[in-house]
Coordinates of N, CA, C and O and ligand atoms in Angstrom, one line a residue:
X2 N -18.6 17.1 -9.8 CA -17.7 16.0 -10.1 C -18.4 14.6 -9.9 O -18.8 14.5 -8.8
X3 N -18.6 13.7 -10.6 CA -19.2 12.3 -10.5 C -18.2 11.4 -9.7 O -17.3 12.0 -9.2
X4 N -18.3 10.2 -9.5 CA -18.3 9.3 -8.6 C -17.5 8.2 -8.6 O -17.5 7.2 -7.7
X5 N -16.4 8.4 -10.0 CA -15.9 7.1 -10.3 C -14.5 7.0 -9.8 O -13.8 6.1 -10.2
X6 N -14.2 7.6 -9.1 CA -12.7 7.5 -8.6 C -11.6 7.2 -9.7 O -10.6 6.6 -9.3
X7 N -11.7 7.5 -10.8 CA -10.8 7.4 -11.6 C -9.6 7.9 -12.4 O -9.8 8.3 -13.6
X8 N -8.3 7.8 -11.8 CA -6.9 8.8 -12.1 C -6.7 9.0 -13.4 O -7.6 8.7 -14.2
X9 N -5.7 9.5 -13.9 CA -5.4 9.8 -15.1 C -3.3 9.6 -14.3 O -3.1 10.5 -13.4
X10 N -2.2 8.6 -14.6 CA -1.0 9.3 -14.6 C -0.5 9.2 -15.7 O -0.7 8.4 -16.6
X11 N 0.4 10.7 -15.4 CA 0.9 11.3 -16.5 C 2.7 10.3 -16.1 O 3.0 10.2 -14.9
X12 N 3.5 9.8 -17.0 CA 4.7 9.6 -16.8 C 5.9 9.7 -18.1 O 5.8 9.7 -19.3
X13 N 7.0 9.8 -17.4 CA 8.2 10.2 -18.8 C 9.5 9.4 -18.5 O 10.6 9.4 -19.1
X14 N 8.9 8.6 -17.4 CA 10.3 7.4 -17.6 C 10.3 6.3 -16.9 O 9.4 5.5 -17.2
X15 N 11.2 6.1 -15.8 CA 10.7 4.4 -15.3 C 9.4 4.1 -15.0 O 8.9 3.1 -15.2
X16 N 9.0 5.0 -14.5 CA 7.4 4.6 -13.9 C 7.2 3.6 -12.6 O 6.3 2.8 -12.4
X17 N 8.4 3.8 -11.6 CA 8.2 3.2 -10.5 C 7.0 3.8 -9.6 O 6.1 3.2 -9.0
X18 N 7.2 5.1 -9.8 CA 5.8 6.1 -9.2 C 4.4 5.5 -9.7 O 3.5 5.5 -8.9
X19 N 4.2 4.9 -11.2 CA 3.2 4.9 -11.6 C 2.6 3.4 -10.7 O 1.6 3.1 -10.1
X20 N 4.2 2.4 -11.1 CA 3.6 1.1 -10.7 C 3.4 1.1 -8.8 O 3.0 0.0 -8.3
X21 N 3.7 2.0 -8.1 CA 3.4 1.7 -6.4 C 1.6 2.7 -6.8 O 0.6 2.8 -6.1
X22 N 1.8 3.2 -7.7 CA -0.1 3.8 -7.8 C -0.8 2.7 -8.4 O -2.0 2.5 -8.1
X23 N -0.3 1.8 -9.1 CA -1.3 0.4 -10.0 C -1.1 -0.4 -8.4 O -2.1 -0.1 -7.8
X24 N -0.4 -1.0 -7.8 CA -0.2 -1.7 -6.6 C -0.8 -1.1 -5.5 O -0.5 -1.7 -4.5
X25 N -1.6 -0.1 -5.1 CA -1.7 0.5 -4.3 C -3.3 0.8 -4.5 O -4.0 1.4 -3.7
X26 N -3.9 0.3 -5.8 CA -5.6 0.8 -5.9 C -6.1 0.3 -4.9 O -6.4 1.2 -4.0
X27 N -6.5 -1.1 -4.6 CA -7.7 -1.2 -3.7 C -7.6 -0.9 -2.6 O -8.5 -0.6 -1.9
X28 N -6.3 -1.0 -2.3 CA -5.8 0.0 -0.6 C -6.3 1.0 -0.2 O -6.8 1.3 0.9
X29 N -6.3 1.8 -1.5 CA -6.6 3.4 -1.5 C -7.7 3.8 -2.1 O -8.0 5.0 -2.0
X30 N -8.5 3.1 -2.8 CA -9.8 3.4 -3.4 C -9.9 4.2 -4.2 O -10.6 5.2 -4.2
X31 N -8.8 3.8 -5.6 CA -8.6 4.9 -6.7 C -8.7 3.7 -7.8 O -8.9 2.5 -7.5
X32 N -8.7 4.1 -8.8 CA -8.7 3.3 -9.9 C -8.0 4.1 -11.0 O -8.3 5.3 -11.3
X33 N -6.7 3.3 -11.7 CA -5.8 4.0 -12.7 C -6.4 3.6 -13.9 O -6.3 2.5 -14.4
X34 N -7.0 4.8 -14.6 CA -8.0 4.3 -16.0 C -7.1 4.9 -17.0 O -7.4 4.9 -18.2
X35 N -6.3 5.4 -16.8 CA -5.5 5.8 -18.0 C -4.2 6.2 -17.9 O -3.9 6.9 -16.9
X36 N -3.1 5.9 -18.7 CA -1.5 6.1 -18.7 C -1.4 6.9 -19.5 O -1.8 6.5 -20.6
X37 N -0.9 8.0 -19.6 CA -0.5 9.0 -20.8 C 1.6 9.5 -20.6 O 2.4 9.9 -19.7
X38 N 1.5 9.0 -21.9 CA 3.5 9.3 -22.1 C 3.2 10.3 -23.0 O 2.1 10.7 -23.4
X39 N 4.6 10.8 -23.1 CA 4.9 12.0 -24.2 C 5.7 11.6 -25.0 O 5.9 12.2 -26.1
X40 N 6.7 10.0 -24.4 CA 7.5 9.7 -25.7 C 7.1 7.6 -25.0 O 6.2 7.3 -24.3
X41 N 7.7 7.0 -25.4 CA 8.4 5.6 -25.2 C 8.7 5.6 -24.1 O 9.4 6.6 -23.9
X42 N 8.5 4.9 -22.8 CA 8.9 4.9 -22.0 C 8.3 3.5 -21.2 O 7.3 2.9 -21.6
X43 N 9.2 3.1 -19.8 CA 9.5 2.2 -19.5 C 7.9 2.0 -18.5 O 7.4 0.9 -18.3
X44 N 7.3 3.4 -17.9 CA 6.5 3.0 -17.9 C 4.8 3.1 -18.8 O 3.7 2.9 -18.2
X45 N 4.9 3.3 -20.2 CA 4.0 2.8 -20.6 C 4.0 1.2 -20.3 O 2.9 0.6 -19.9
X46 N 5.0 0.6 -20.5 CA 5.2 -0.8 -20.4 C 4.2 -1.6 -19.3 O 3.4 -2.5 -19.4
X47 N 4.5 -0.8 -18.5 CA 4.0 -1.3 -17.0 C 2.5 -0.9 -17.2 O 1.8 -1.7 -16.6
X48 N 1.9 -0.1 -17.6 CA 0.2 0.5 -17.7 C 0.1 -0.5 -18.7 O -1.1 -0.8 -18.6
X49 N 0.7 -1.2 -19.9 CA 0.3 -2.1 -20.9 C -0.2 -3.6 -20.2 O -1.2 -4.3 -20.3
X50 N 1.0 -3.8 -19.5 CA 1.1 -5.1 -18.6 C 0.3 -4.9 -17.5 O 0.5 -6.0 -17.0
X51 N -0.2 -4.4 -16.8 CA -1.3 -3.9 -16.1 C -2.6 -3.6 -16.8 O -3.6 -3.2 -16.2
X52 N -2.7 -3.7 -17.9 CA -3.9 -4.1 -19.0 C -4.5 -2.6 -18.5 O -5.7 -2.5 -18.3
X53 N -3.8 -1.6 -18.4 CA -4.9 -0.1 -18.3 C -4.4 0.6 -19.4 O -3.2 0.5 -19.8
X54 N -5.3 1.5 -19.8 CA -5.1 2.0 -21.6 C -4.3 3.0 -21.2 O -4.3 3.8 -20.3
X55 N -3.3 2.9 -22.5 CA -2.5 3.9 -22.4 C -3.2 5.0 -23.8 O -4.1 4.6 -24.6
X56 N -2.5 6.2 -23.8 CA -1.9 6.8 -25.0 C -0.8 8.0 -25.1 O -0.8 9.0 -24.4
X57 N 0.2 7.6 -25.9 CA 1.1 8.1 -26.2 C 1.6 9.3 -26.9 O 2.5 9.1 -27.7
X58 N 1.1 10.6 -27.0 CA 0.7 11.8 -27.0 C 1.3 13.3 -26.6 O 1.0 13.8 -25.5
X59 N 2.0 13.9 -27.5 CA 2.1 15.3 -26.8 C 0.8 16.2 -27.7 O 1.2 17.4 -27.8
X60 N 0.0 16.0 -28.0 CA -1.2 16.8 -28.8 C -2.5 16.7 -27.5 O -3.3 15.8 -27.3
X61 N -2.4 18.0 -26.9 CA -3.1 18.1 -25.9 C -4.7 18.0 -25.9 O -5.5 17.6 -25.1
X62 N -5.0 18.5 -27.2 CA -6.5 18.3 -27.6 C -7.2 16.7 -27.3 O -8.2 16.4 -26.7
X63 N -6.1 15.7 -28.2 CA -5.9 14.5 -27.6 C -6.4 14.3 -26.6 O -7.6 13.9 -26.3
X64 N -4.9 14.7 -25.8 CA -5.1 13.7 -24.4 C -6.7 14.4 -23.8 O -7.6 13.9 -23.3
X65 N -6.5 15.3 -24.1 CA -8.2 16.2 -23.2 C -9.2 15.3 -23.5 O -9.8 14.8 -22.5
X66 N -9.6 14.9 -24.8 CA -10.5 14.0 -25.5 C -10.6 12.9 -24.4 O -11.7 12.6 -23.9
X67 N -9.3 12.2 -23.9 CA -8.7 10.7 -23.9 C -9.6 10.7 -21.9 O -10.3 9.9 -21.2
X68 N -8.9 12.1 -21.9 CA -9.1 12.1 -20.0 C -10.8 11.9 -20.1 O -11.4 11.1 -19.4
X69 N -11.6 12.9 -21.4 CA -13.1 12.9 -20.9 C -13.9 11.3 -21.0 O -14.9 11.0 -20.2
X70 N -13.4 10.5 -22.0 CA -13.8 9.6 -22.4 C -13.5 7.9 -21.1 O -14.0 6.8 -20.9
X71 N -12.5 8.9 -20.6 CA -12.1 7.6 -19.4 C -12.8 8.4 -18.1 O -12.2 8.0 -17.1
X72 N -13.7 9.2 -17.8 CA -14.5 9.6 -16.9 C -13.1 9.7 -15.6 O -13.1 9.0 -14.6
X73 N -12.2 10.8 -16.1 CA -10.8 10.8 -15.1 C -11.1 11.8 -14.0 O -11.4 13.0 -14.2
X74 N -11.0 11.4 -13.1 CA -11.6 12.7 -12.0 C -10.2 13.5 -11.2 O -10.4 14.5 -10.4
X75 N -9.1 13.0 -11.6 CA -7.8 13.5 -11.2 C -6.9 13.0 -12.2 O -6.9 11.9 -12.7
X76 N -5.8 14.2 -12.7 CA -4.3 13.7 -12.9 C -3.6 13.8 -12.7 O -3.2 14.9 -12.7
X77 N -2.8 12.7 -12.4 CA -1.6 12.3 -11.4 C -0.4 12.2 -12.1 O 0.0 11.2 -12.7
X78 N 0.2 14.1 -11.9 CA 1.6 13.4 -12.9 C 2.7 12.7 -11.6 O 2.7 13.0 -10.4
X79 N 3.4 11.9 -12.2 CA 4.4 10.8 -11.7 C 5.5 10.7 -12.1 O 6.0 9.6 -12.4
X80 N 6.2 11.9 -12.2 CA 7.7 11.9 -13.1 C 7.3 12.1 -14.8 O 7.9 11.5 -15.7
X81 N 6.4 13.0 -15.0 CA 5.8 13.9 -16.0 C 7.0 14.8 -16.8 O 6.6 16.0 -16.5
X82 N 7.6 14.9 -17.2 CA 8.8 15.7 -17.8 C 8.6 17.0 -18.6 O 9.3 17.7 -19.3
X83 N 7.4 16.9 -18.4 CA 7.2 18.2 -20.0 C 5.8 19.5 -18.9 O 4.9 19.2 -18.1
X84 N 6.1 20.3 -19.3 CA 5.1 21.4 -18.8 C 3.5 21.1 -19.7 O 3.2 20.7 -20.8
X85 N 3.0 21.6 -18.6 CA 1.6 21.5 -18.8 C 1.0 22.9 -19.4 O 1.2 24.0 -18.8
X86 N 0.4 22.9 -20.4 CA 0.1 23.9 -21.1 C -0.9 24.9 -20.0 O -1.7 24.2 -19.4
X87 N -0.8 26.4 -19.9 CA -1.6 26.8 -19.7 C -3.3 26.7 -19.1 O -3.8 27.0 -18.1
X88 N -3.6 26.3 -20.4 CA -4.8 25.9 -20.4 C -5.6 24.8 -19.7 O -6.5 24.4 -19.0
X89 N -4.4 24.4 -20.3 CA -4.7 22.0 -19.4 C -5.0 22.9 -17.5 O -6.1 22.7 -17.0
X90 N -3.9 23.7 -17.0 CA -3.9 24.1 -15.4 C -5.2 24.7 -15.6 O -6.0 24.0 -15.0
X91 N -5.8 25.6 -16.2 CA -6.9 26.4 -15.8 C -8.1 25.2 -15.8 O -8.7 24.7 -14.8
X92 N -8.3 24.9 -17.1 CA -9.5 23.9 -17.2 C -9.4 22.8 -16.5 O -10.4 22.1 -16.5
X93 N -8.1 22.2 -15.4 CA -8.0 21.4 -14.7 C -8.0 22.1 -13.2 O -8.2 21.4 -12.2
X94 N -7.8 23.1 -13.2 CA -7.8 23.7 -11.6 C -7.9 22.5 -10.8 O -8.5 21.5 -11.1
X95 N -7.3 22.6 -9.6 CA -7.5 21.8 -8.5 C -7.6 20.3 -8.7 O -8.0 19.6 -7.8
X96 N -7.3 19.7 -10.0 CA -7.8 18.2 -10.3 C -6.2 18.1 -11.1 O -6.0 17.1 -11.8
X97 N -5.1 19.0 -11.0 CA -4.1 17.8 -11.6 C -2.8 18.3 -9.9 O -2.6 19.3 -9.4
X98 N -2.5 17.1 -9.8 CA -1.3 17.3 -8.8 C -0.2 16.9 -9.4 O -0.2 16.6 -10.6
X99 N 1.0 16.7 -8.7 CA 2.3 16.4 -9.0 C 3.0 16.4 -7.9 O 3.0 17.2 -7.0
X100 N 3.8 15.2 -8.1 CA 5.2 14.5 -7.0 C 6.2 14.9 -7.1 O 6.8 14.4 -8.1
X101 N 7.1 15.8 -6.4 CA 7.9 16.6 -6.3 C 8.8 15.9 -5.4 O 8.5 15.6 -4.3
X102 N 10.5 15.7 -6.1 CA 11.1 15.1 -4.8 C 12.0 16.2 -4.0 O 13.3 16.3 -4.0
X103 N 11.2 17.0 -3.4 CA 11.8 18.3 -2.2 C 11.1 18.7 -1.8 O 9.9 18.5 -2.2
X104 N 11.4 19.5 -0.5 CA 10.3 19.7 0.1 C 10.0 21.3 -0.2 O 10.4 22.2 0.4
X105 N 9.1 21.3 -1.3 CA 9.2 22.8 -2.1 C 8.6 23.8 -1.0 O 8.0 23.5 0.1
X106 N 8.8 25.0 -1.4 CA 9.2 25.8 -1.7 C 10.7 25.3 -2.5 O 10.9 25.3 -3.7
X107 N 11.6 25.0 -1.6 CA 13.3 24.8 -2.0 C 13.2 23.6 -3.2 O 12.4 22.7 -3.2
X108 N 13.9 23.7 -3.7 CA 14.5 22.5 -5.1 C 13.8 22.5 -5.3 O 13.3 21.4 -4.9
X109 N 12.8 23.4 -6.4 CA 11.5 23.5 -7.4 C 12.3 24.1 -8.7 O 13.5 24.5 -8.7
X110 N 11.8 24.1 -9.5 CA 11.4 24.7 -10.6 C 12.1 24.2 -11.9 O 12.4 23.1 -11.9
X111 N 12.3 24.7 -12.8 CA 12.9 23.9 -14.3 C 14.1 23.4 -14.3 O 15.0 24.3 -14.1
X112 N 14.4 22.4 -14.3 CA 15.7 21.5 -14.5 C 15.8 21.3 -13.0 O 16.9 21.3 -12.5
X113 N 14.4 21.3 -12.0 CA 15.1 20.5 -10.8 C 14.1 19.1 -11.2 O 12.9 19.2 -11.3
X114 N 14.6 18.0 -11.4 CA 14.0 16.5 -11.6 C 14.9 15.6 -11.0 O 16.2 15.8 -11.0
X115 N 14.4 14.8 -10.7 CA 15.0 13.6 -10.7 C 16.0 13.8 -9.3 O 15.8 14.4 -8.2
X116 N 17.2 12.9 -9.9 CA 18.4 12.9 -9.2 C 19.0 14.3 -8.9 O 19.6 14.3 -7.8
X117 N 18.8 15.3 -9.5 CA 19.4 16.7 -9.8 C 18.9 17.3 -8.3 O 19.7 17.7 -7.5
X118 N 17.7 17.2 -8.0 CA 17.0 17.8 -6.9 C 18.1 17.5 -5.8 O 18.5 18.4 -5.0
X119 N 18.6 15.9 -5.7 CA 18.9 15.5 -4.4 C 20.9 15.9 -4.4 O 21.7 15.9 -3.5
X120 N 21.0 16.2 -5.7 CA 21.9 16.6 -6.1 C 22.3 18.3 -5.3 O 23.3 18.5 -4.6
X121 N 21.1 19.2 -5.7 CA 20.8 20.3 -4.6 C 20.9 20.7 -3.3 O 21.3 21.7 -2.7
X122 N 20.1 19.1 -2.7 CA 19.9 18.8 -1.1 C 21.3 19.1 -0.6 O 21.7 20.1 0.1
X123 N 22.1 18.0 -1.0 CA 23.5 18.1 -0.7 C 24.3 19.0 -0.9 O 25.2 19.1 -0.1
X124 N 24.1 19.8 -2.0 CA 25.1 21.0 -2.4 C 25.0 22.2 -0.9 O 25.9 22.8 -0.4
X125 N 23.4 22.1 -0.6 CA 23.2 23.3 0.1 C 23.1 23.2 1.6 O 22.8 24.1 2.4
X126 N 23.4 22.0 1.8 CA 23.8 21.4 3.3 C 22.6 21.1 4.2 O 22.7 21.0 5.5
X127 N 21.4 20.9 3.3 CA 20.3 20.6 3.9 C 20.2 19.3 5.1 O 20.2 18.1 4.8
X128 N 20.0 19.7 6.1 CA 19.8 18.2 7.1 C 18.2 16.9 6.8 O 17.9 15.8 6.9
X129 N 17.6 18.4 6.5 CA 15.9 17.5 6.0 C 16.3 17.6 4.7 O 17.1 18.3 4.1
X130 N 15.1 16.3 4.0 CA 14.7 16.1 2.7 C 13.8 15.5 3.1 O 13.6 15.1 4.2
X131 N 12.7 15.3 1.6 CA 11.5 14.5 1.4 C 11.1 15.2 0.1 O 11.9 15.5 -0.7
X132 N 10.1 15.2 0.1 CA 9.2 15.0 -1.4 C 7.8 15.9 -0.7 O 7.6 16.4 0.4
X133 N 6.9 16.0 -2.1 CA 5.5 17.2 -1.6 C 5.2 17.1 -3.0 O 5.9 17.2 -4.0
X134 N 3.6 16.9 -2.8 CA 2.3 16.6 -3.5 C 1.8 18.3 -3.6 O 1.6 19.1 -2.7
X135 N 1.7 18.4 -4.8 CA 1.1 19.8 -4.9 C 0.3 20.2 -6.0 O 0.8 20.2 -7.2
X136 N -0.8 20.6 -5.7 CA -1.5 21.3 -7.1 C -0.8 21.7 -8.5 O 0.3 22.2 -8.3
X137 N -1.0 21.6 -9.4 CA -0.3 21.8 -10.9 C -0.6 23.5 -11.4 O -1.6 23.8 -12.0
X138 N 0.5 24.3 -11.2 CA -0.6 25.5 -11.9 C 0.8 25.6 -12.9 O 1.8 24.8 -12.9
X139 N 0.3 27.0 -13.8 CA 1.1 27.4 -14.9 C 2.7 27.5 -14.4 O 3.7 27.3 -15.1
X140 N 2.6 27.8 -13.0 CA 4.1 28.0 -12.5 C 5.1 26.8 -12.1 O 5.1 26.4 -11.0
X141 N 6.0 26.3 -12.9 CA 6.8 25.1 -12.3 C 6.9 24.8 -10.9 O 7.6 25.6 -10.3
X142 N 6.4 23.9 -10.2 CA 6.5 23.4 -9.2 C 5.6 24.3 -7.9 O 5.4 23.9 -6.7
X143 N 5.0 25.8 -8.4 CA 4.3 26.5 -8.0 C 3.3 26.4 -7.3 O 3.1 27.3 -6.5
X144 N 2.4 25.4 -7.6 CA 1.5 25.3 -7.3 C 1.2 25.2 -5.5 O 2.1 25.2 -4.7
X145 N -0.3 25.0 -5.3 CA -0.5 25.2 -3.6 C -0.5 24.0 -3.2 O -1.3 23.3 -3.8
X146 N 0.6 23.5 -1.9 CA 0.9 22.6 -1.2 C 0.0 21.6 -0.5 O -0.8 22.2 0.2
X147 N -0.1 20.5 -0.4 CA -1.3 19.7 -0.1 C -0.5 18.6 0.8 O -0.9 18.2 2.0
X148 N 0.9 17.9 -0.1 CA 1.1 17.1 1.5 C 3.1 16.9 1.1 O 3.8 17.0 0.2
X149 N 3.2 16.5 2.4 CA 4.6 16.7 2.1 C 5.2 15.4 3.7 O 4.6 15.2 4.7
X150 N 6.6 14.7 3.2 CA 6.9 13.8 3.9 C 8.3 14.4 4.0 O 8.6 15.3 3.3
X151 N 9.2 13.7 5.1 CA 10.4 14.3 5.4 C 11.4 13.0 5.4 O 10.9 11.9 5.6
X152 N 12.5 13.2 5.2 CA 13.8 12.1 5.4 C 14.7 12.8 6.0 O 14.9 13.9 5.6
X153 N 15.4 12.2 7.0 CA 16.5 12.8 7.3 C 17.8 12.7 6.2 O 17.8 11.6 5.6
X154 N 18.6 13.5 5.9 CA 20.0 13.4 5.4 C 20.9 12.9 6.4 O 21.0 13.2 7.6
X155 N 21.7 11.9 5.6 CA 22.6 11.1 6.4 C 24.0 11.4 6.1 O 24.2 11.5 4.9
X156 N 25.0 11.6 6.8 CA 26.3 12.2 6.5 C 27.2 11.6 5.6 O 28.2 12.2 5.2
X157 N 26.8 10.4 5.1 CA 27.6 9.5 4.4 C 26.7 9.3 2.6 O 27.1 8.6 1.7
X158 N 25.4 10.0 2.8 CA 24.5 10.2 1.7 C 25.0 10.4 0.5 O 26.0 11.2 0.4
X159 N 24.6 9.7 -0.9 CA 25.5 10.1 -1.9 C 23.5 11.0 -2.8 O 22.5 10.8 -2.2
X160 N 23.5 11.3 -3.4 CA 22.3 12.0 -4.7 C 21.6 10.5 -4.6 O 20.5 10.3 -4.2
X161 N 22.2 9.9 -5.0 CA 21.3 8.2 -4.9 C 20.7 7.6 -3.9 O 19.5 7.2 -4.1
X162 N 21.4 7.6 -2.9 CA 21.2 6.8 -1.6 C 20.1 7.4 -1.1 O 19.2 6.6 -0.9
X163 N 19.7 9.0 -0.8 CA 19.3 9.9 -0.6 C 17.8 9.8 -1.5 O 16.7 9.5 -1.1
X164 N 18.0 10.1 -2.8 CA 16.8 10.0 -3.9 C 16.1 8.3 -3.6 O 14.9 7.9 -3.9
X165 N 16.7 7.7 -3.2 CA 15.7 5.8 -2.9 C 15.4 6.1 -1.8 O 14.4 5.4 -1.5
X166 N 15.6 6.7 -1.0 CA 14.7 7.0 0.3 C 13.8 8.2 0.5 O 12.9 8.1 1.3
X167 N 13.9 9.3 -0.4 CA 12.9 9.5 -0.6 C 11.8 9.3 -1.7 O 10.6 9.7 -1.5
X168 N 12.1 8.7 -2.6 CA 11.1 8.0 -3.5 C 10.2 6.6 -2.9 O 9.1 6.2 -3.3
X169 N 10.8 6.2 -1.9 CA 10.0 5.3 -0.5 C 8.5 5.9 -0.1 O 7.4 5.5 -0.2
X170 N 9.4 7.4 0.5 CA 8.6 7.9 0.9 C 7.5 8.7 -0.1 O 6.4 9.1 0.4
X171 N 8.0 8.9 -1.3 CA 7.0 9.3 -2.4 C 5.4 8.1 -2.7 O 4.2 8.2 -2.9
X172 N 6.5 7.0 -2.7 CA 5.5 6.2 -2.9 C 4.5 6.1 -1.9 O 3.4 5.6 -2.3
X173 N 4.5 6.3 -1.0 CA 3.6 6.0 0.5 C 2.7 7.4 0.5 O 1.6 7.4 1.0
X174 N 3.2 8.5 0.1 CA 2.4 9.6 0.4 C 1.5 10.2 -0.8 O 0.6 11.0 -0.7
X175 N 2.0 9.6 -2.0 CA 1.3 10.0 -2.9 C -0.1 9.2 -3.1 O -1.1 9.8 -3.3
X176 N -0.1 8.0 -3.0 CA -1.5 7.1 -2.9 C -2.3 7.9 -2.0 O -3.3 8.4 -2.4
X177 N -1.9 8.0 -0.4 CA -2.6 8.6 0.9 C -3.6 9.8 0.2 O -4.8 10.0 0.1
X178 N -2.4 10.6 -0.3 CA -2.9 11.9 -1.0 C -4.4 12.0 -2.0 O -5.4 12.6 -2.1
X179 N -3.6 10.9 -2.6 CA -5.3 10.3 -3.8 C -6.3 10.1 -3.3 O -7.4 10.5 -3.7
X180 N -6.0 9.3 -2.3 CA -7.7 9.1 -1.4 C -7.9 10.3 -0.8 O -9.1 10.5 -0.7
X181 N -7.4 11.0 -0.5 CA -7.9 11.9 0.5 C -8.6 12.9 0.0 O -9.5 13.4 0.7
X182 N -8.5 13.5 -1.5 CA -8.4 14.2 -2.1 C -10.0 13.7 -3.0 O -11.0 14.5 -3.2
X183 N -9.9 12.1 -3.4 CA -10.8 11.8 -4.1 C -12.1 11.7 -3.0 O -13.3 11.3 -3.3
X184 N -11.6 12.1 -1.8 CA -12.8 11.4 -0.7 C -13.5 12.8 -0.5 O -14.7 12.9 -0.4
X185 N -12.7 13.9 -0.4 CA -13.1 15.1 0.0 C -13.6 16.0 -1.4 O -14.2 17.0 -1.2
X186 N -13.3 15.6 -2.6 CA -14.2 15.8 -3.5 C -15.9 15.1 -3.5 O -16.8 15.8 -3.9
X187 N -16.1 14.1 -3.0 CA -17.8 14.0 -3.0 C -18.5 14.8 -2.6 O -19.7 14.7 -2.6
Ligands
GAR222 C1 10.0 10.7 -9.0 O1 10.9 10.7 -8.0 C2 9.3 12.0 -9.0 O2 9.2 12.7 -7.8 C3 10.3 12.8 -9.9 O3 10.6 11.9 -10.9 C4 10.7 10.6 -10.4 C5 10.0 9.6 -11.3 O4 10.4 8.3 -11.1 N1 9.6 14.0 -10.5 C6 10.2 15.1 -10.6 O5 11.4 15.3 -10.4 C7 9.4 16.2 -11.2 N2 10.0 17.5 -11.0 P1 9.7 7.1 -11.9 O6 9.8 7.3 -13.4 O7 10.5 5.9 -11.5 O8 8.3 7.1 -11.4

């Protein structure tokens, strides 16, 4: 793996995840060289106005092209919406992660996103919540665990109140994660 510290995030809607990773480079010693969407979204916007190249793409041959050409040494999906082909996991082993807002094992897999997860929290009477950074494999949300932050549930919590406090904490643990990861790759 070469030397350039340089991300690839993947995102599919606000992109507040993307913009605390653009606000967060020289802190952390990463550099965001490329934004990849699957449709229009709010944060391509933000990777445009942040003058880092986007491309807007579900043709994976593409984006493969796009990651080699920006010398991407990790990809960071950030509220990524679409499964990752097969292939993309194998030939990426160990180099794509993803931000998860639960503390998986529990509230993983297809149609848990977003608000829905914290939606879960509450249904199942959970006292903890947080979020967990984890390897990308073929399996939804499957993949092997690398780091994980905790929030307390508060008795008066609504799916909202609940999801802004741990997306707080998404934001703080997912940069940590990037350095650590890009540091222990040299
Ligand atoms: C984040 O909370 C992220 O954990 C979640 O989507 C949000 C993206 O917000 N991802 C998932 O639920 C993946 N299963 P953003 O568009 O404002 O960055």
């Amino acid at each position: 793996m070469s030397d350039t510290r340089n991300i690839a995030v993947f995102a599919s809607g606000t992109g507040t995840t993307l913009q605390a990773l653009i606000d967060n480079q020289t802190e952390y010693g990463y550099h965001v060289a490329l934004v990849v969407a699957n449709r229009t979204c709010t944060a391509l916007e933000r990777a445009q106005t942040a003058h880092i190249p986007t491309l807007q793409s579900c043709d994976w041959t593409k984006i493969g092209h796009a990651l080699t050409q920006h010398s991407i040494q990790l990809i960071v999906l950030a509220g990524f919406l679409t499964i990752i082909p097969e292939w993309i996991c194998h030939k990426w082993e160990k180099r794509i992660i993803n931000i998860h807002p639960s503390l998986l094992p529990k509230h993983g897999g297809k149609g848990m996103y977003g608000v829905h997860v914290q939606e879960a929290v509450l249904a199942a009477g959970d006292t903890v919540a947080g979020c967990t950074v984890h390897y990308v494999s073929a399996e939804v949300d499957g993949g092997h665990i690398i780091a994980q932050a905790t929030v307390e549930v508060l008795a008066n919590d609504t799916p909202e109140t609940l999801s802004q406090r741990v997306q707080q904490e998404e934001k703080k643990l997912l940069p940590q994660t990037i350095e650590q990861l890009l540091n222990n790759a040299k």
